[in-house]
PDB file of C-alpha atoms in Angstrom:
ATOM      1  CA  UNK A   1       0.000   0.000   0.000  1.00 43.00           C
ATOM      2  CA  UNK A   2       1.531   3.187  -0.786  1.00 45.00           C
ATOM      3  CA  UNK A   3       2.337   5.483   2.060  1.00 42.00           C
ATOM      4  CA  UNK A   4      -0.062   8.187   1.245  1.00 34.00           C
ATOM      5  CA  UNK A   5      -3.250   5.615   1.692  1.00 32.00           C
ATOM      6  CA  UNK A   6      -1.921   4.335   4.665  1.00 31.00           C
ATOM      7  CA  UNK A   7      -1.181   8.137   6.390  1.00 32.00           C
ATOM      8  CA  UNK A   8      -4.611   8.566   5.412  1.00 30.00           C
ATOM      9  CA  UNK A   9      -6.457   5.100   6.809  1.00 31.00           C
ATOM     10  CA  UNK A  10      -5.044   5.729   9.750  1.00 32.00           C
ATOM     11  CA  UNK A  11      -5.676   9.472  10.142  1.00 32.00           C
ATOM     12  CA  UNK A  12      -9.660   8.286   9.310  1.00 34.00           C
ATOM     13  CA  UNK A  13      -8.942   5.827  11.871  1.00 35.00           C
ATOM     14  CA  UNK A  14      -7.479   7.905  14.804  1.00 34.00           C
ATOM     15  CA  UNK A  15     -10.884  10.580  14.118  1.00 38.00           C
ATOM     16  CA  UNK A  16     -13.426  10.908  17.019  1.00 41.00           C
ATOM     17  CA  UNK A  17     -16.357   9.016  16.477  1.00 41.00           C
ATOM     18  CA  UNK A  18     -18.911  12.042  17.526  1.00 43.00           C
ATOM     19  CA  UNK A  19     -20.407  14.564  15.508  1.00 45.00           C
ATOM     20  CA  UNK A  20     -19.050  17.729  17.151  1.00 44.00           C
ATOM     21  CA  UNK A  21     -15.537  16.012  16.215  1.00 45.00           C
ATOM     22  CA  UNK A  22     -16.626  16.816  12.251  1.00 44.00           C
ATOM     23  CA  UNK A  23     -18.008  20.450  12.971  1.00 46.00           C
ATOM     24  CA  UNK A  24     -16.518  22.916  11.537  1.00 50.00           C
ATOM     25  CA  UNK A  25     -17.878  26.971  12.475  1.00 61.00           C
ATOM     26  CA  UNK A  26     -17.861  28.063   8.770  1.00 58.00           C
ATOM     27  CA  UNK A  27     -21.360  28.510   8.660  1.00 72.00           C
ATOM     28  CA  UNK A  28     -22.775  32.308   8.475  1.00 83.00           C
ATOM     29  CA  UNK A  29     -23.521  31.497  12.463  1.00 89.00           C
ATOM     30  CA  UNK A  30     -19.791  30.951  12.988  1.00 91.00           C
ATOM     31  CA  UNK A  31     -21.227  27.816  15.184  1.00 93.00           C
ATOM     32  CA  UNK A  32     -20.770  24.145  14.490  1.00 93.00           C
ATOM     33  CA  UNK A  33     -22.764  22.048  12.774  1.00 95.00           C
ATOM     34  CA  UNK A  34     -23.899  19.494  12.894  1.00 95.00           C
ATOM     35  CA  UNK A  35     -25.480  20.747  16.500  1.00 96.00           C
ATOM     36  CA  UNK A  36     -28.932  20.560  18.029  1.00 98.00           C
ATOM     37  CA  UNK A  37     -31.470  22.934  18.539  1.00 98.00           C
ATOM     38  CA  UNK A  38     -35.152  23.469  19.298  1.00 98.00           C
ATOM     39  CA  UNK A  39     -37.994  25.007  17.469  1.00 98.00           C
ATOM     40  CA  UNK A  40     -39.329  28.616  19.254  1.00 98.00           C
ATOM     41  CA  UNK A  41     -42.635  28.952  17.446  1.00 96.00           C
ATOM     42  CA  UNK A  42     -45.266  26.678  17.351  1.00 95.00           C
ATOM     43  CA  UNK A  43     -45.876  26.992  14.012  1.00 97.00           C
ATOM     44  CA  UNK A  44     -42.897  26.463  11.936  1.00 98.00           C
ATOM     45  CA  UNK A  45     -42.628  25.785   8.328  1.00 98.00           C
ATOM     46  CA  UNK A  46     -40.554  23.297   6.955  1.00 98.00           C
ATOM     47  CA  UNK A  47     -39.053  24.074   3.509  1.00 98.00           C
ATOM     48  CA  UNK A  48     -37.701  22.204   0.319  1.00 98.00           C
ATOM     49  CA  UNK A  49     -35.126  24.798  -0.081  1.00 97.00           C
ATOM     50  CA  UNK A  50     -33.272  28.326   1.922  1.00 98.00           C
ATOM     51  CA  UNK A  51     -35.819  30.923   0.570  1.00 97.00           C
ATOM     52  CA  UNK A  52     -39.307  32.189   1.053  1.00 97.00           C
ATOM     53  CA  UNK A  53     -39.496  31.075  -2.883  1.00 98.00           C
ATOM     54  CA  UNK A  54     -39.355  27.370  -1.978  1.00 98.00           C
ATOM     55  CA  UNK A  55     -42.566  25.088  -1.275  1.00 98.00           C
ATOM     56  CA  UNK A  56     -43.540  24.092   2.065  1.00 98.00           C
ATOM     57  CA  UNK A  57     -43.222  20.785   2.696  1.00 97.00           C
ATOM     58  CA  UNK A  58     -44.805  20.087   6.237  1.00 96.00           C
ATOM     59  CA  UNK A  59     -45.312  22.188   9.048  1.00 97.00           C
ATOM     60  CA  UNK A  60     -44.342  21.733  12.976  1.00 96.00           C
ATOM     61  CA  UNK A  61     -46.823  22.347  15.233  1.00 96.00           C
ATOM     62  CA  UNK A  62     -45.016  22.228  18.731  1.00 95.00           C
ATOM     63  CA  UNK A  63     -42.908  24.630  19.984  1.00 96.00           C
ATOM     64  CA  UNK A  64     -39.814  22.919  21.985  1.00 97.00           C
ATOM     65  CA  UNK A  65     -39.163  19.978  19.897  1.00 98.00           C
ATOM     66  CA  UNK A  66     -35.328  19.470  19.248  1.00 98.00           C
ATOM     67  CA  UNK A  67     -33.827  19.406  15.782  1.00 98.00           C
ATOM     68  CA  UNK A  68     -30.644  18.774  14.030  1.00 98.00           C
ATOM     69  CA  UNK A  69     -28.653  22.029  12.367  1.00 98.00           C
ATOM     70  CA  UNK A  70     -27.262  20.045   9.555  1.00 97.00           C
ATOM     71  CA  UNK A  71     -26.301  22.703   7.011  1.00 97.00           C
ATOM     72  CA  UNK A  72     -26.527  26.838   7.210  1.00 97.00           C
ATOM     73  CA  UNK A  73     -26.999  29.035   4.497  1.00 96.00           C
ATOM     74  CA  UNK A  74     -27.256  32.713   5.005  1.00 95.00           C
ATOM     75  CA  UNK A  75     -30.558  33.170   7.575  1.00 96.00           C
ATOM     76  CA  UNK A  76     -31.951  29.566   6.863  1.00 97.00           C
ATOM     77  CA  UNK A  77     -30.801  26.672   8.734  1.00 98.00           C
ATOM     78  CA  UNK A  78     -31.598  22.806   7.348  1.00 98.00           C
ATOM     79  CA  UNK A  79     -32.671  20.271   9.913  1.00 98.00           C
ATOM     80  CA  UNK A  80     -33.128  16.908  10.616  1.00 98.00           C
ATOM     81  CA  UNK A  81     -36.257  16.078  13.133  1.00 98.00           C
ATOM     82  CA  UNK A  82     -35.986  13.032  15.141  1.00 97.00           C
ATOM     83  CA  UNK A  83     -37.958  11.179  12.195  1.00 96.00           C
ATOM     84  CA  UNK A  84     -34.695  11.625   9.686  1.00 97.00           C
ATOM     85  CA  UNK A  85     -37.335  14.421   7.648  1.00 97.00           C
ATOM     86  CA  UNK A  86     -35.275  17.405   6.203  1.00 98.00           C
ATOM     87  CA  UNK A  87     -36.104  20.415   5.029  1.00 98.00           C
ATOM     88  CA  UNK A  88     -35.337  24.152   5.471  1.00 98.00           C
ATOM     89  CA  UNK A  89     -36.508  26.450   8.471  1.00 98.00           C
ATOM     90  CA  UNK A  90     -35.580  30.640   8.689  1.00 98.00           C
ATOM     91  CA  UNK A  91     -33.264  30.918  11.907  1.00 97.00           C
ATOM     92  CA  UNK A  92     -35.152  33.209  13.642  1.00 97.00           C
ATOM     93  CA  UNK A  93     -37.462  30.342  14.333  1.00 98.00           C
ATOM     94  CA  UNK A  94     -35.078  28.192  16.021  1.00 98.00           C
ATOM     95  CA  UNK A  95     -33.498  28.631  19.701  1.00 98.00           C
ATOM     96  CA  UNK A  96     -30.374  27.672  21.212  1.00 96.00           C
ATOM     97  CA  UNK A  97     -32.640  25.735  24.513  1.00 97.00           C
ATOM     98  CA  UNK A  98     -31.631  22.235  24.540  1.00 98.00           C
ATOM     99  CA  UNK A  99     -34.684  19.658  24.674  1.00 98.00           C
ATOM    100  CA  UNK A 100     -34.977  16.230  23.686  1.00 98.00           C
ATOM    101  CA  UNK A 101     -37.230  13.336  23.084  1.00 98.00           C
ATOM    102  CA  UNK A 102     -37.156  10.226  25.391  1.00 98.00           C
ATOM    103  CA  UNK A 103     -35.848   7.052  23.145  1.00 98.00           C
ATOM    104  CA  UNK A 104     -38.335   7.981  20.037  1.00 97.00           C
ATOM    105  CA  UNK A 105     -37.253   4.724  18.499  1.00 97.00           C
ATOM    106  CA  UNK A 106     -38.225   2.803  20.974  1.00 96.00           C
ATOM    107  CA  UNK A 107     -42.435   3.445  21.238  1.00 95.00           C
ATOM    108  CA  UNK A 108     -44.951   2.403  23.936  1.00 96.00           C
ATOM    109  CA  UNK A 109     -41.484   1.763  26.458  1.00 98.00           C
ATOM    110  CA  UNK A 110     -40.906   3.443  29.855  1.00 98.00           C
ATOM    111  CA  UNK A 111     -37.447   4.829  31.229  1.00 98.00           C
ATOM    112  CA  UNK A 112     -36.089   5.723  34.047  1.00 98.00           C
ATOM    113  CA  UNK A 113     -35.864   8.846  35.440  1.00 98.00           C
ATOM    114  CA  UNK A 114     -33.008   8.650  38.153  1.00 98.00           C
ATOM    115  CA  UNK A 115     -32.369  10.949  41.189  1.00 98.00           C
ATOM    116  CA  UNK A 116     -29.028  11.030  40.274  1.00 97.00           C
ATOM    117  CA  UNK A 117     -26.271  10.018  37.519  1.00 96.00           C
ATOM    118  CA  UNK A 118     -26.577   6.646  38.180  1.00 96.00           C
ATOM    119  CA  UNK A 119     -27.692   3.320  36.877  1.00 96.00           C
ATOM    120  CA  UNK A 120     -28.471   2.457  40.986  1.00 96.00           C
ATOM    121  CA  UNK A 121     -29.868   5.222  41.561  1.00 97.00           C
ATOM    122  CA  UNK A 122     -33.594   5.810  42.610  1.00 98.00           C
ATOM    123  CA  UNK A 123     -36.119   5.623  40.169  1.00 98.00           C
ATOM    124  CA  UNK A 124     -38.065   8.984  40.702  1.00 97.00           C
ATOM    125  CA  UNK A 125     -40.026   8.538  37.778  1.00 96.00           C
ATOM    126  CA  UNK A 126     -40.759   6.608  34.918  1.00 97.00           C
ATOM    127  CA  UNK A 127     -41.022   8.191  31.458  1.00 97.00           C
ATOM    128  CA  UNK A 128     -42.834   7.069  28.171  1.00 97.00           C
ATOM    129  CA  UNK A 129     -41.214   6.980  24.776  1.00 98.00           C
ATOM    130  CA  UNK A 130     -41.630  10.062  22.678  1.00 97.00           C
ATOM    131  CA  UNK A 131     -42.015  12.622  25.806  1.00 97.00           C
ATOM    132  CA  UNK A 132     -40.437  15.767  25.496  1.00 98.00           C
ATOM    133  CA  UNK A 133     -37.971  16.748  28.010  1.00 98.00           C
ATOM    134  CA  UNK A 134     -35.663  20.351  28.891  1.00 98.00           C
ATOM    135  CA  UNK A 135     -32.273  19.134  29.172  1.00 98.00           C
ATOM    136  CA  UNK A 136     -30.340  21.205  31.557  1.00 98.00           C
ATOM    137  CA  UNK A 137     -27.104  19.232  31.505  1.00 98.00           C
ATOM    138  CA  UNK A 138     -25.341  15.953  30.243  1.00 97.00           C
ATOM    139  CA  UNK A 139     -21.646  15.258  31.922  1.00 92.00           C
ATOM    140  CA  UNK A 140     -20.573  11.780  30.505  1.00 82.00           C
ATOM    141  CA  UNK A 141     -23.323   9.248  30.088  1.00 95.00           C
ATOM    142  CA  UNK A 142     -26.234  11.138  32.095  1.00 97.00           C
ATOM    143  CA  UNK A 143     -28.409  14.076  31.457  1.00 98.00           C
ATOM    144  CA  UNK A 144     -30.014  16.293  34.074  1.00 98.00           C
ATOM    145  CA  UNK A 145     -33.738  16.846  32.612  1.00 98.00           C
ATOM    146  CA  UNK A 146     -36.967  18.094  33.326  1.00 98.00           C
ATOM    147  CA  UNK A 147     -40.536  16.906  32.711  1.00 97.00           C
ATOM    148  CA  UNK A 148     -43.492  19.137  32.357  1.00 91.00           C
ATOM    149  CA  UNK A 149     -46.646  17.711  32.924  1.00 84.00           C
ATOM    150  CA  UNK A 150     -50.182  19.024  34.214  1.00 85.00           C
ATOM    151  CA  UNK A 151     -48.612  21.795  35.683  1.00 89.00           C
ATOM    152  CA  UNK A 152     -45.923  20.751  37.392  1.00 93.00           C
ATOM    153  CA  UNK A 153     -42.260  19.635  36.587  1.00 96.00           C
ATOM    154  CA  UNK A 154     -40.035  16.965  37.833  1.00 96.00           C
ATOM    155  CA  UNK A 155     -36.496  16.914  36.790  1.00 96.00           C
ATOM    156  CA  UNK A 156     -34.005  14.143  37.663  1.00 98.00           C
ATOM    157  CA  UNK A 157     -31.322  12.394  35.534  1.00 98.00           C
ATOM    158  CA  UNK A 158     -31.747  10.041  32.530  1.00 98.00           C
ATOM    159  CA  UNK A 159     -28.965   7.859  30.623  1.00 97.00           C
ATOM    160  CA  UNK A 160     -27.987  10.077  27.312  1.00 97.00           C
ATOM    161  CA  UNK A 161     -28.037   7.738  24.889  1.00 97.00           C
ATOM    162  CA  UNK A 162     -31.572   7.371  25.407  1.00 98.00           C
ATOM    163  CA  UNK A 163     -32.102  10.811  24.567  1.00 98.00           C
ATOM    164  CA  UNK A 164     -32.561  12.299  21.040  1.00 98.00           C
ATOM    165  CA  UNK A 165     -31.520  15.601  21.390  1.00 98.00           C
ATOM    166  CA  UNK A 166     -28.211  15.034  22.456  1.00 97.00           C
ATOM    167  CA  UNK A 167     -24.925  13.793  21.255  1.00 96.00           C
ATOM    168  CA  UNK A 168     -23.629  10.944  22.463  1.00 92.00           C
ATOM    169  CA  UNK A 169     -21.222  11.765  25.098  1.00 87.00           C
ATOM    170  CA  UNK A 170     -21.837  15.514  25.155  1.00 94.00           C
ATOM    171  CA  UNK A 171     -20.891  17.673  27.547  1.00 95.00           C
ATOM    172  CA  UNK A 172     -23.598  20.664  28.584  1.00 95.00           C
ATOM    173  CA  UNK A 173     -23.335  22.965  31.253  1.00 90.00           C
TER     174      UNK A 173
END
């Protein structure tokens, strides 16, 4: 093999395997991407293009979910949804709050919500598949999040990788 391929294989090799290890802050935000996000309106269109001149091709009607930044291009950002649909959104509808979705890909299961980073923990509360969660920090494997429901809120700690939302790993303060 000539020396050039191999410098390369193992340069591909010795690469993070994490997203934020590929980001680069060229993008008219000057932040990485890929990187997560959530929606700010409730009603957001969802574009086939980065202009006002493209069709719509769905429409979210939830403020708070979390998305995936996957390109920029002047003011309009294309995501990803937690579904692996793209399309194009205008910035200004998108904010820098971190929220996820509880294992998506896993419907009609429950999770546990820990009292603290830990798999022996106590269980303070079980969550469903699909729930929407604020994610006020992830240190290693764990995320602190919160849970809004009828009113109230109950935050505790939940294993990352069951969050979509997140990166694996990820650090947030």
């Amino acid at each position: 093999m000539p020396r050039f391929v191999l410098f390369l294989l193992a340069l591909v090799i010795s690469l993070p395997n994490h997203p934020s290890a590929w980001a680069q802050s060229t993008g008219p935000s000057g932040l990485p991407v890929p990187r997560f996000v959530s929606l700010k309106a409730d009603r957001v269109n969802v574009r086939q293009g980065p202009s006002r001149d493209h069709q719509v091709i769905w429409q979210f009607t939830r403020a708070a979910l979390p998305v995936e930044i996957t390109a920029e291009f002047e003011t309009w950002r294309r995501i990803r949804d937690a579904e692996g649909s793209e399309g194009w959104v205008q910035q200004a509808l998108l904010s820098g709050r971190r929220t996820a979705l509880v294992a998506p890909w896993r419907r009609g299961q429950t999770f546990d919500m820990r009292i603290r980073a830990s798999a022996g923990a106590d269980v303070r509360a079980r969550v469903e598949s699909g729930v929407l969660v604020a994610v006020r920090s992830c240190s290693n494997a764990w995320c602190r999040i919160v849970v809004e429901h009828g009113g109230s809120s109950v935050d505790g700690w939940m294993e990352q990788s069951l969050l979509w939302g997140v990166y694996p790993n990820e650090i947030l303060d």
